[in-house]
Amino acid sequence: MNIAVWGSELIGWTAATAFAEFGNQVHINQTPESKQSLGEQSDPNSILFNEPGLLSHVKAQYDQDNLTFGDPDAALECPIQILALHPDQLPLAKTIIQRVNQQTQSQQLVVINYSTFGLGATDELASLLDTGKQQAIAYIPDQLSEGSAYDNFIKAKTLVIGCQSNEANKIIKALYKPFSRSLEQMMIVKRREAEFMKFAVNGMLALRLGYINELANLADLLNIDIDTITAGMGNDPRIGKHYLSPGCGFGGAHFSKSIQTMAQLLKTNRNSIILNTLLEENEKQKVLPFRKLWRHYKADVNNLKVAVWGLSFKPNTASIQNAPSLQVVETLLAQGCKVHAHDPQAMMNFAKRFPSDGKIAYYSSAIETLKDVDALIILTEWNEYWSPDYYQMLEMMNNPVIIDGRNIMDKELMESFGFVYYGVGR
């Protein structure tokens, strides 16, 4: 099949590459309007850089001529059009569909909208299609997790297709057939229901994260180990183990945006502030590691040297969108601390926001950041941070204070080595 992909969101690059690997001819397009409306946010290089491994898949398909770039005239003729645009680019999506209608000679057109524009947006786009031809649009919720996007796509457990056209559903099922072996469930629903499902799922996940963080903060006050509590909760089949890890707040670009959209829907239609409150508390949670440092040093933090491990908002990505590290480092610098930072992937992105200037320095290895520091703050649970050389850490640190914002270290073990250890709810 000939497929056109518009936009440079992660879902667009992932879907384009996966479809190309299974025999489709895929045209990827960046429009002038896209670059003008979003600037650096629409830079495909940043998306590919932030998602380790995806670039190699893209290059392989480009070398095999399965992926082409920058030929909008050819793209407009494709019978399958994919919208993978930024949430703020609904006007651009409408323009693309209007252009397709003007240029396409095909009687049959299927538009797949992966973009998270908002509730009812795909119906708006449907109104622009030519009802005299076999044209239809579907909304498919993006279920990718940054850091494992490609595997999420080709090994998806569920597929939700929001589409009211039987013919379009047949084409979409055929397109997804190579990835259907691992599917446990396929749902065909209305477009509006699929959009609502996307927001509802993200809202539920955020509520679990927010609730477990609240429990962890309470456990701190009551001298209770939150790990014991989460183990008991996770073993209850009504609850399960997923999204029960307390920490210093969640981040990510589109996850946070999705929660904001659902919060607005609830506030406008139900006068409910449950998600607004959650988002406010999550912002407070992001600076929890600094508050623990502040209390330990009795508010005297000026000129402290502080190592920070983990700058990305989650492991296996270089993205720092809404990451706790942004607030923590900004607060540390504002209070006169000197920061020694490390991250396996995100230092280049972070240095654009906080250039190395004598107040913050970046190190090629985590252990190097610890020389003469007064505390270590862990903000991202990268694999290499879980079991460092504790003896070497003690030798290098001026004061062996560890503030573990992700609870990756064992409290009793760390204290037995002589560290002063602070976790979240421990």
Coordinates of N, CA and C in Angstrom, one line a residue, residues 6-191:
W6 N 2.0 12.5 7.8 CA 2.1 13.9 8.0 C 2.5 14.2 9.5
G7 N 3.5 15.0 9.7 CA 3.9 15.3 11.0 C 5.1 14.5 11.5
S8 N 5.7 14.9 12.6 CA 6.9 14.2 13.1 C 6.8 13.8 14.5
E9 N 5.6 13.5 15.0 CA 5.5 12.9 16.3 C 6.0 11.5 16.4
L10 N 6.3 11.0 17.6 CA 6.9 9.7 17.7 C 6.1 8.6 17.1
I11 N 4.7 8.7 17.2 CA 3.9 7.7 16.7 C 4.0 7.7 15.1
G12 N 4.2 8.8 14.5 CA 4.3 8.9 13.1 C 5.6 8.2 12.6
W13 N 6.7 8.5 13.2 CA 7.9 7.8 12.8 C 7.9 6.3 13.0
T14 N 7.3 5.9 14.2 CA 7.2 4.5 14.5 C 6.3 3.8 13.6
A15 N 5.1 4.3 13.3 CA 4.2 3.6 12.4 C 4.8 3.6 11.0
A16 N 5.4 4.7 10.5 CA 5.9 4.7 9.2 C 7.0 3.7 9.0
T17 N 7.9 3.6 10.0 CA 8.9 2.6 9.9 C 8.4 1.2 9.9
A18 N 7.5 0.9 10.8 CA 6.9 -0.5 10.9 C 6.2 -0.8 9.7
F19 N 5.4 0.1 9.1 CA 4.6 -0.2 7.9 C 5.6 -0.5 6.7
A20 N 6.7 0.3 6.7 CA 7.6 0.2 5.6 C 8.3 -1.2 5.6
E21 N 8.6 -1.6 6.8 CA 9.3 -2.9 7.0 C 8.5 -4.1 6.5
F22 N 7.2 -3.9 6.3 CA 6.3 -5.0 5.9 C 5.7 -4.7 4.5
G23 N 6.5 -4.1 3.6 CA 6.2 -4.0 2.2 C 5.4 -2.8 1.7
N24 N 5.1 -1.9 2.6 CA 4.4 -0.7 2.2 C 5.4 0.4 1.7
Q25 N 4.9 1.3 0.8 CA 5.7 2.4 0.4 C 5.2 3.6 1.2
V26 N 6.1 4.2 2.0 CA 5.7 5.2 2.9 C 6.4 6.5 2.6
H27 N 5.6 7.6 2.5 CA 6.1 9.0 2.3 C 5.9 9.8 3.6
I28 N 7.0 10.3 4.1 CA 7.0 11.1 5.3 C 7.2 12.5 5.0
N29 N 6.3 13.4 5.5 CA 6.2 14.8 5.1 C 6.3 15.7 6.3
Q30 N 7.1 16.7 6.1 CA 7.1 17.9 7.0 C 6.7 19.1 6.2
T31 N 5.7 19.8 6.6 CA 5.2 20.9 5.9 C 5.7 22.2 6.4
P32 N 5.8 23.2 5.5 CA 6.3 24.6 6.0 C 5.4 25.1 7.2
E33 N 4.1 24.8 7.1 CA 3.2 25.3 8.2 C 3.6 24.6 9.5
S34 N 4.0 23.4 9.5 CA 4.3 22.6 10.7 C 5.5 23.3 11.3
K35 N 6.6 23.6 10.5 CA 7.8 24.1 11.1 C 7.5 25.5 11.6
Q36 N 6.7 26.3 10.9 CA 6.4 27.7 11.4 C 5.6 27.7 12.7
S37 N 4.7 26.8 12.8 CA 3.8 26.8 14.0 C 4.4 26.3 15.2
L38 N 5.4 25.4 15.1 CA 5.9 24.8 16.3 C 7.4 24.9 16.5
G39 N 8.1 25.4 15.5 CA 9.5 25.6 15.6 C 10.3 24.3 15.9
E40 N 11.1 24.3 17.0 CA 11.9 23.2 17.3 C 11.1 22.0 17.7
Q41 N 9.8 22.2 18.2 CA 9.0 21.0 18.5 C 8.7 20.1 17.4
S42 N 8.8 20.7 16.1 CA 8.5 19.9 15.0 C 9.7 19.3 14.3
D43 N 10.8 19.5 14.9 CA 12.1 19.0 14.4 C 12.2 17.4 14.5
P44 N 12.1 16.7 13.3 CA 12.1 15.3 13.4 C 13.4 14.7 14.0
N45 N 14.5 15.4 13.9 CA 15.8 15.0 14.4 C 15.7 14.8 16.0
S46 N 15.0 15.7 16.6 CA 14.9 15.6 18.1 C 14.1 14.4 18.5
I47 N 13.0 14.1 17.7 CA 12.2 12.9 18.0 C 13.1 11.7 17.9
L48 N 13.8 11.5 16.8 CA 14.6 10.3 16.6 C 15.7 10.3 17.5
F49 N 16.3 11.4 17.9 CA 17.4 11.4 18.9 C 16.9 10.9 20.3
N50 N 15.7 11.4 20.6 CA 15.2 11.0 21.9 C 14.7 9.6 22.1
E51 N 14.5 8.9 21.0 CA 14.0 7.5 21.1 C 15.1 6.6 20.6
P52 N 15.9 6.0 21.5 CA 17.1 5.2 21.2 C 16.6 4.0 20.3
G53 N 17.4 3.7 19.2 CA 17.1 2.6 18.4 C 16.2 2.9 17.2
L54 N 15.3 3.9 17.3 CA 14.4 4.1 16.2 C 15.1 4.6 14.9
L55 N 16.1 5.4 15.1 CA 16.8 6.0 14.0 C 17.4 4.9 13.1
S56 N 17.9 3.8 13.7 CA 18.5 2.8 12.9 C 17.4 2.1 12.0
H57 N 16.2 1.9 12.6 CA 15.1 1.4 11.8 C 14.8 2.3 10.6
V58 N 14.7 3.6 10.9 CA 14.4 4.6 9.8 C 15.4 4.5 8.7
K59 N 16.7 4.5 9.1 CA 17.8 4.5 8.1 C 17.7 3.2 7.2
A60 N 17.4 2.1 7.9 CA 17.4 0.8 7.1 C 16.3 0.9 6.1
Q61 N 15.1 1.4 6.4 CA 14.0 1.5 5.4 C 14.3 2.5 4.4
Y62 N 15.0 3.6 4.8 CA 15.3 4.6 3.8 C 16.3 4.0 2.8
D63 N 17.3 3.3 3.2 CA 18.3 2.7 2.3 C 17.7 1.7 1.4
Q64 N 16.6 1.1 1.8 CA 15.9 0.1 0.9 C 14.8 0.8 0.1
D65 N 14.7 2.1 0.1 CA 13.7 2.9 -0.7 C 12.3 2.6 -0.3
N66 N 12.1 2.1 0.9 CA 10.7 1.9 1.4 C 10.2 3.2 2.1
L67 N 11.1 4.1 2.5 CA 10.7 5.4 3.0 C 11.2 6.5 2.1
T68 N 10.4 7.4 1.8 CA 10.8 8.6 1.1 C 10.4 9.8 1.9
F69 N 11.1 10.9 1.6 CA 10.9 12.1 2.4 C 10.7 13.3 1.5
G70 N 9.8 14.2 1.9 CA 9.7 15.5 1.3 C 9.1 15.6 -0.1
D71 N 8.2 14.7 -0.4 CA 7.5 14.7 -1.8 C 6.0 14.9 -1.5
P72 N 5.5 16.0 -1.2 CA 4.1 16.2 -0.8 C 3.2 15.9 -1.9
D73 N 3.6 16.2 -3.2 CA 2.7 15.9 -4.3 C 2.4 14.4 -4.4
A74 N 3.4 13.6 -4.3 CA 3.2 12.2 -4.3 C 2.4 11.7 -3.1
A75 N 2.7 12.3 -2.0 CA 2.0 11.9 -0.7 C 0.5 12.2 -0.8
L76 N 0.1 13.3 -1.4 CA -1.3 13.7 -1.5 C -2.1 12.7 -2.3
E77 N -1.4 11.9 -3.2 CA -2.1 10.9 -4.0 C -2.3 9.6 -3.3
C78 N -1.7 9.4 -2.1 CA -1.8 8.1 -1.5 C -3.2 7.8 -1.0
P79 N -3.6 6.5 -1.1 CA -5.0 6.2 -0.6 C -5.1 6.0 0.9
I80 N -3.9 6.0 1.6 CA -3.9 6.0 3.0 C -3.1 7.2 3.5
Q81 N -3.8 8.0 4.3 CA -3.2 9.2 4.8 C -3.1 9.1 6.4
I82 N -1.9 9.3 6.9 CA -1.8 9.2 8.4 C -1.4 10.6 8.9
L83 N -2.2 11.0 10.0 CA -1.9 12.3 10.6 C -1.2 12.0 12.0
A84 N 0.0 12.4 12.1 CA 0.8 12.2 13.3 C 1.3 13.6 13.7
L85 N 0.4 14.5 14.0 CA 0.7 15.9 14.3 C 0.7 16.2 15.8
H86 N 1.3 17.3 16.1 CA 1.3 17.8 17.5 C -0.1 18.1 17.9
P87 N -0.4 18.0 19.2 CA -1.8 18.3 19.7 C -2.3 19.7 19.3
D88 N -1.4 20.6 19.1 CA -1.8 22.0 18.8 C -2.0 22.2 17.3
Q89 N -1.9 21.2 16.5 CA -1.9 21.4 15.0 C -3.2 20.9 14.3
L90 N -4.3 21.0 15.0 CA -5.6 20.7 14.3 C -5.8 21.5 13.1
P91 N -5.6 22.8 13.1 CA -5.8 23.6 11.8 C -5.0 23.0 10.7
L92 N -3.8 22.6 11.0 CA -2.9 22.0 9.9 C -3.5 20.7 9.4
A93 N -4.1 19.9 10.3 CA -4.7 18.7 9.9 C -5.8 18.9 8.9
K94 N -6.6 19.9 9.2 CA -7.7 20.3 8.3 C -7.2 20.7 6.9
T95 N -6.1 21.5 6.9 CA -5.5 21.9 5.7 C -5.0 20.7 4.8
I96 N -4.4 19.8 5.5 CA -3.9 18.6 4.8 C -5.1 17.8 4.1
I97 N -6.1 17.6 4.9 CA -7.3 16.9 4.3 C -7.9 17.6 3.2
Q98 N -8.0 18.9 3.3 CA -8.5 19.7 2.1 C -7.6 19.6 0.9
R99 N -6.3 19.6 1.1 CA -5.4 19.4 0.0 C -5.5 18.0 -0.6
V100 N -5.6 17.0 0.2 CA -5.8 15.7 -0.3 C -7.0 15.6 -1.2
N101 N -8.1 16.2 -0.7 CA -9.4 16.1 -1.5 C -9.2 16.9 -2.8
Q102 N -8.4 17.9 -2.9 CA -8.3 18.7 -4.1 C -7.4 17.9 -5.1
Q103 N -6.5 17.1 -4.6 CA -5.5 16.5 -5.5 C -5.7 15.0 -5.8
T104 N -6.3 14.3 -4.9 CA -6.3 12.8 -5.0 C -7.3 12.5 -6.2
Q105 N -6.9 11.5 -6.9 CA -7.7 10.9 -8.0 C -8.4 9.6 -7.6
S106 N -8.0 9.1 -6.4 CA -8.5 7.9 -5.9 C -10.0 8.0 -5.4
Q107 N -10.8 7.0 -5.7 CA -12.2 7.0 -5.2 C -12.2 6.6 -3.7
Q108 N -11.2 5.8 -3.3 CA -11.2 5.4 -1.9 C -10.1 6.0 -1.2
L109 N -10.4 6.5 0.0 CA -9.4 7.2 0.8 C -9.6 6.8 2.3
V110 N -8.6 6.4 3.0 CA -8.7 6.1 4.4 C -7.7 7.0 5.1
V111 N -8.2 7.8 6.0 CA -7.3 8.7 6.9 C -7.2 8.1 8.3
I112 N -6.0 7.9 8.7 CA -5.8 7.4 10.1 C -5.3 8.5 10.9
N113 N -6.0 8.9 11.9 CA -5.6 10.0 12.8 C -5.0 9.5 14.1
Y114 N -3.7 9.6 14.3 CA -3.0 9.3 15.5 C -2.9 10.5 16.5
S115 N -3.2 11.6 16.0 CA -2.9 12.9 16.7 C -3.9 13.1 17.8
T116 N -3.4 13.5 19.0 CA -4.3 13.7 20.1 C -4.8 15.2 20.2
F117 N -5.7 15.5 19.3 CA -6.2 16.9 19.2 C -7.2 17.2 20.3
G118 N -8.0 16.3 20.7 CA -9.1 16.6 21.7 C -10.3 15.8 21.3
L119 N -11.3 15.8 22.2 CA -12.5 15.1 22.0 C -13.4 15.7 20.9
G120 N -13.7 14.9 19.9 CA -14.5 15.4 18.8 C -13.8 15.9 17.6
A121 N -12.4 16.0 17.8 CA -11.6 16.5 16.7 C -11.7 15.7 15.4
T122 N -11.7 14.4 15.6 CA -11.7 13.5 14.4 C -13.0 13.6 13.7
D123 N -14.1 13.8 14.4 CA -15.4 14.1 13.7 C -15.3 15.4 12.9
E124 N -14.6 16.4 13.4 CA -14.5 17.6 12.7 C -13.7 17.4 11.4
L125 N -12.7 16.6 11.4 CA -11.9 16.2 10.2 C -12.8 15.4 9.3
A126 N -13.6 14.5 9.8 CA -14.5 13.7 9.0 C -15.5 14.6 8.1
S127 N -15.9 15.7 8.7 CA -16.8 16.6 8.0 C -16.1 17.2 6.7
L128 N -14.8 17.1 6.6 CA -14.1 17.7 5.5 C -13.9 16.7 4.3
L129 N -14.3 15.5 4.6 CA -14.1 14.4 3.6 C -15.2 14.6 2.5
D130 N -14.9 14.0 1.3 CA -15.9 14.1 0.2 C -16.9 12.9 0.4
T131 N -18.1 13.2 0.7 CA -19.1 12.2 1.0 C -19.5 11.5 -0.3
G132 N -19.2 12.1 -1.5 CA -19.5 11.5 -2.7 C -18.6 10.4 -3.1
K133 N -17.5 10.2 -2.4 CA -16.5 9.2 -2.7 C -16.4 8.3 -1.5
Q134 N -15.7 7.2 -1.6 CA -15.5 6.2 -0.5 C -14.3 6.8 0.4
Q135 N -14.6 7.7 1.2 CA -13.6 8.3 2.1 C -14.1 8.2 3.5
A136 N -13.1 7.8 4.4 CA -13.4 7.6 5.8 C -12.2 8.0 6.6
I137 N -12.4 8.3 7.9 CA -11.3 8.6 8.8 C -11.5 7.8 10.1
A138 N -10.4 7.3 10.6 CA -10.4 6.6 11.9 C -9.5 7.3 12.9
Y139 N -9.8 7.2 14.1 CA -8.9 7.6 15.2 C -8.4 6.3 15.9
I140 N -7.1 6.2 16.0 CA -6.4 5.1 16.7 C -5.6 5.7 17.8
P141 N -6.0 5.4 19.1 CA -5.2 6.0 20.2 C -3.8 5.5 20.2
D142 N -2.9 6.5 20.4 CA -1.5 6.2 20.5 C -1.2 5.5 21.8
Q143 N -0.7 4.3 21.8 CA -0.5 3.5 23.0 C 1.0 3.3 23.3
L144 N 1.9 4.1 22.6 CA 3.3 4.0 22.7 C 3.8 4.5 24.1
S145 N 4.9 3.9 24.5 CA 5.6 4.4 25.7 C 7.0 4.8 25.2
E146 N 7.4 6.1 25.5 CA 8.7 6.6 25.0 C 9.8 5.7 25.7
G147 N 10.7 5.4 24.8 CA 11.8 4.5 25.3 C 11.6 3.1 24.8
S148 N 10.4 2.7 24.4 CA 10.1 1.4 23.9 C 9.0 1.4 22.8
A149 N 9.0 2.5 22.0 CA 7.9 2.8 21.1 C 7.8 1.8 20.0
Y150 N 9.0 1.4 19.4 CA 8.9 0.4 18.3 C 8.4 -0.9 18.7
D151 N 8.8 -1.4 19.8 CA 8.3 -2.7 20.3 C 6.9 -2.6 20.7
N152 N 6.5 -1.5 21.3 CA 5.1 -1.3 21.6 C 4.2 -1.4 20.4
F153 N 4.7 -0.9 19.3 CA 3.9 -0.8 18.1 C 3.8 -2.2 17.4
I154 N 4.9 -2.9 17.3 CA 4.8 -4.2 16.5 C 4.4 -5.3 17.4
K155 N 4.4 -5.1 18.7 CA 4.0 -6.2 19.6 C 2.8 -5.8 20.5
A156 N 2.0 -4.9 20.0 CA 0.8 -4.4 20.7 C -0.1 -5.5 21.2
K157 N -0.6 -5.3 22.5 CA -1.5 -6.3 23.0 C -2.9 -5.9 22.7
T158 N -3.2 -4.6 22.5 CA -4.6 -4.2 22.2 C -4.5 -3.2 21.0
L159 N -5.6 -3.2 20.3 CA -5.7 -2.2 19.2 C -7.1 -1.7 19.2
V160 N -7.2 -0.4 19.3 CA -8.5 0.3 19.3 C -8.7 1.1 18.0
I161 N -9.7 0.8 17.3 CA -10.0 1.5 16.0 C -11.3 2.3 16.2
G162 N -11.2 3.6 16.1 CA -12.4 4.4 16.2 C -12.8 4.8 14.8
C163 N -13.8 4.0 14.2 CA -14.2 4.3 12.8 C -15.6 3.7 12.6
Q164 N -16.4 4.5 11.9 CA -17.8 4.0 11.6 C -17.9 3.4 10.2
S165 N -16.8 3.2 9.5 CA -16.9 2.7 8.1 C -16.4 1.3 8.1
N166 N -17.2 0.3 7.7 CA -16.8 -1.1 7.6 C -15.7 -1.3 6.6
E167 N -15.8 -0.6 5.4 CA -14.8 -0.7 4.4 C -13.4 -0.2 4.9
A168 N -13.4 0.9 5.6 CA -12.2 1.5 6.1 C -11.6 0.5 7.2
N169 N -12.4 0.0 8.0 CA -12.0 -1.0 9.0 C -11.3 -2.2 8.4
K170 N -11.8 -2.7 7.3 CA -11.2 -3.8 6.6 C -9.7 -3.4 6.1
I171 N -9.6 -2.2 5.6 CA -8.3 -1.8 5.1 C -7.3 -1.6 6.3
I172 N -7.8 -1.1 7.4 CA -6.9 -0.8 8.6 C -6.5 -2.2 9.2
K173 N -7.4 -3.1 9.2 CA -7.1 -4.5 9.8 C -6.0 -5.1 8.9
A174 N -6.1 -5.0 7.6 CA -5.1 -5.5 6.7 C -3.8 -4.9 6.9
L175 N -3.8 -3.6 7.1 CA -2.6 -2.8 7.3 C -1.9 -3.3 8.6
Y176 N -2.7 -3.6 9.6 CA -2.1 -4.0 10.9 C -1.9 -5.5 11.0
K177 N -2.2 -6.3 10.0 CA -2.2 -7.7 10.1 C -0.8 -8.3 10.5
P178 N 0.3 -7.7 10.0 CA 1.6 -8.2 10.4 C 1.9 -8.0 11.9
F179 N 1.2 -7.1 12.6 CA 1.4 -6.9 14.0 C 0.3 -7.5 14.9
S180 N -0.6 -8.3 14.3 CA -1.7 -8.8 15.0 C -1.5 -10.1 15.7
R181 N -0.3 -10.7 15.5 CA 0.0 -12.0 16.2 C 0.0 -11.9 17.7
S182 N 0.4 -10.8 18.2 CA 0.5 -10.7 19.7 C -0.7 -10.0 20.2
L183 N -1.7 -9.6 19.4 CA -2.9 -8.9 19.9 C -3.7 -9.8 20.7
E184 N -4.1 -9.3 21.9 CA -5.1 -10.0 22.7 C -6.5 -9.5 22.6
Q185 N -6.6 -8.3 22.1 CA -7.9 -7.7 21.9 C -7.9 -6.6 20.8
M186 N -8.9 -6.6 20.0 CA -9.1 -5.6 19.0 C -10.5 -5.0 19.2
M187 N -10.6 -3.7 19.3 CA -11.9 -3.1 19.6 C -12.2 -2.2 18.4
I188 N -13.4 -2.3 17.9 CA -13.9 -1.3 16.8 C -15.0 -0.5 17.5
V189 N -14.8 0.8 17.6 CA -15.7 1.7 18.3 C -15.9 2.9 17.5
K190 N -16.7 3.8 18.0 CA -16.9 5.1 17.3 C -15.7 6.0 17.5
R191 N -15.5 7.0 16.6 CA -14.3 7.8 16.7 C -14.2 8.6 18.1

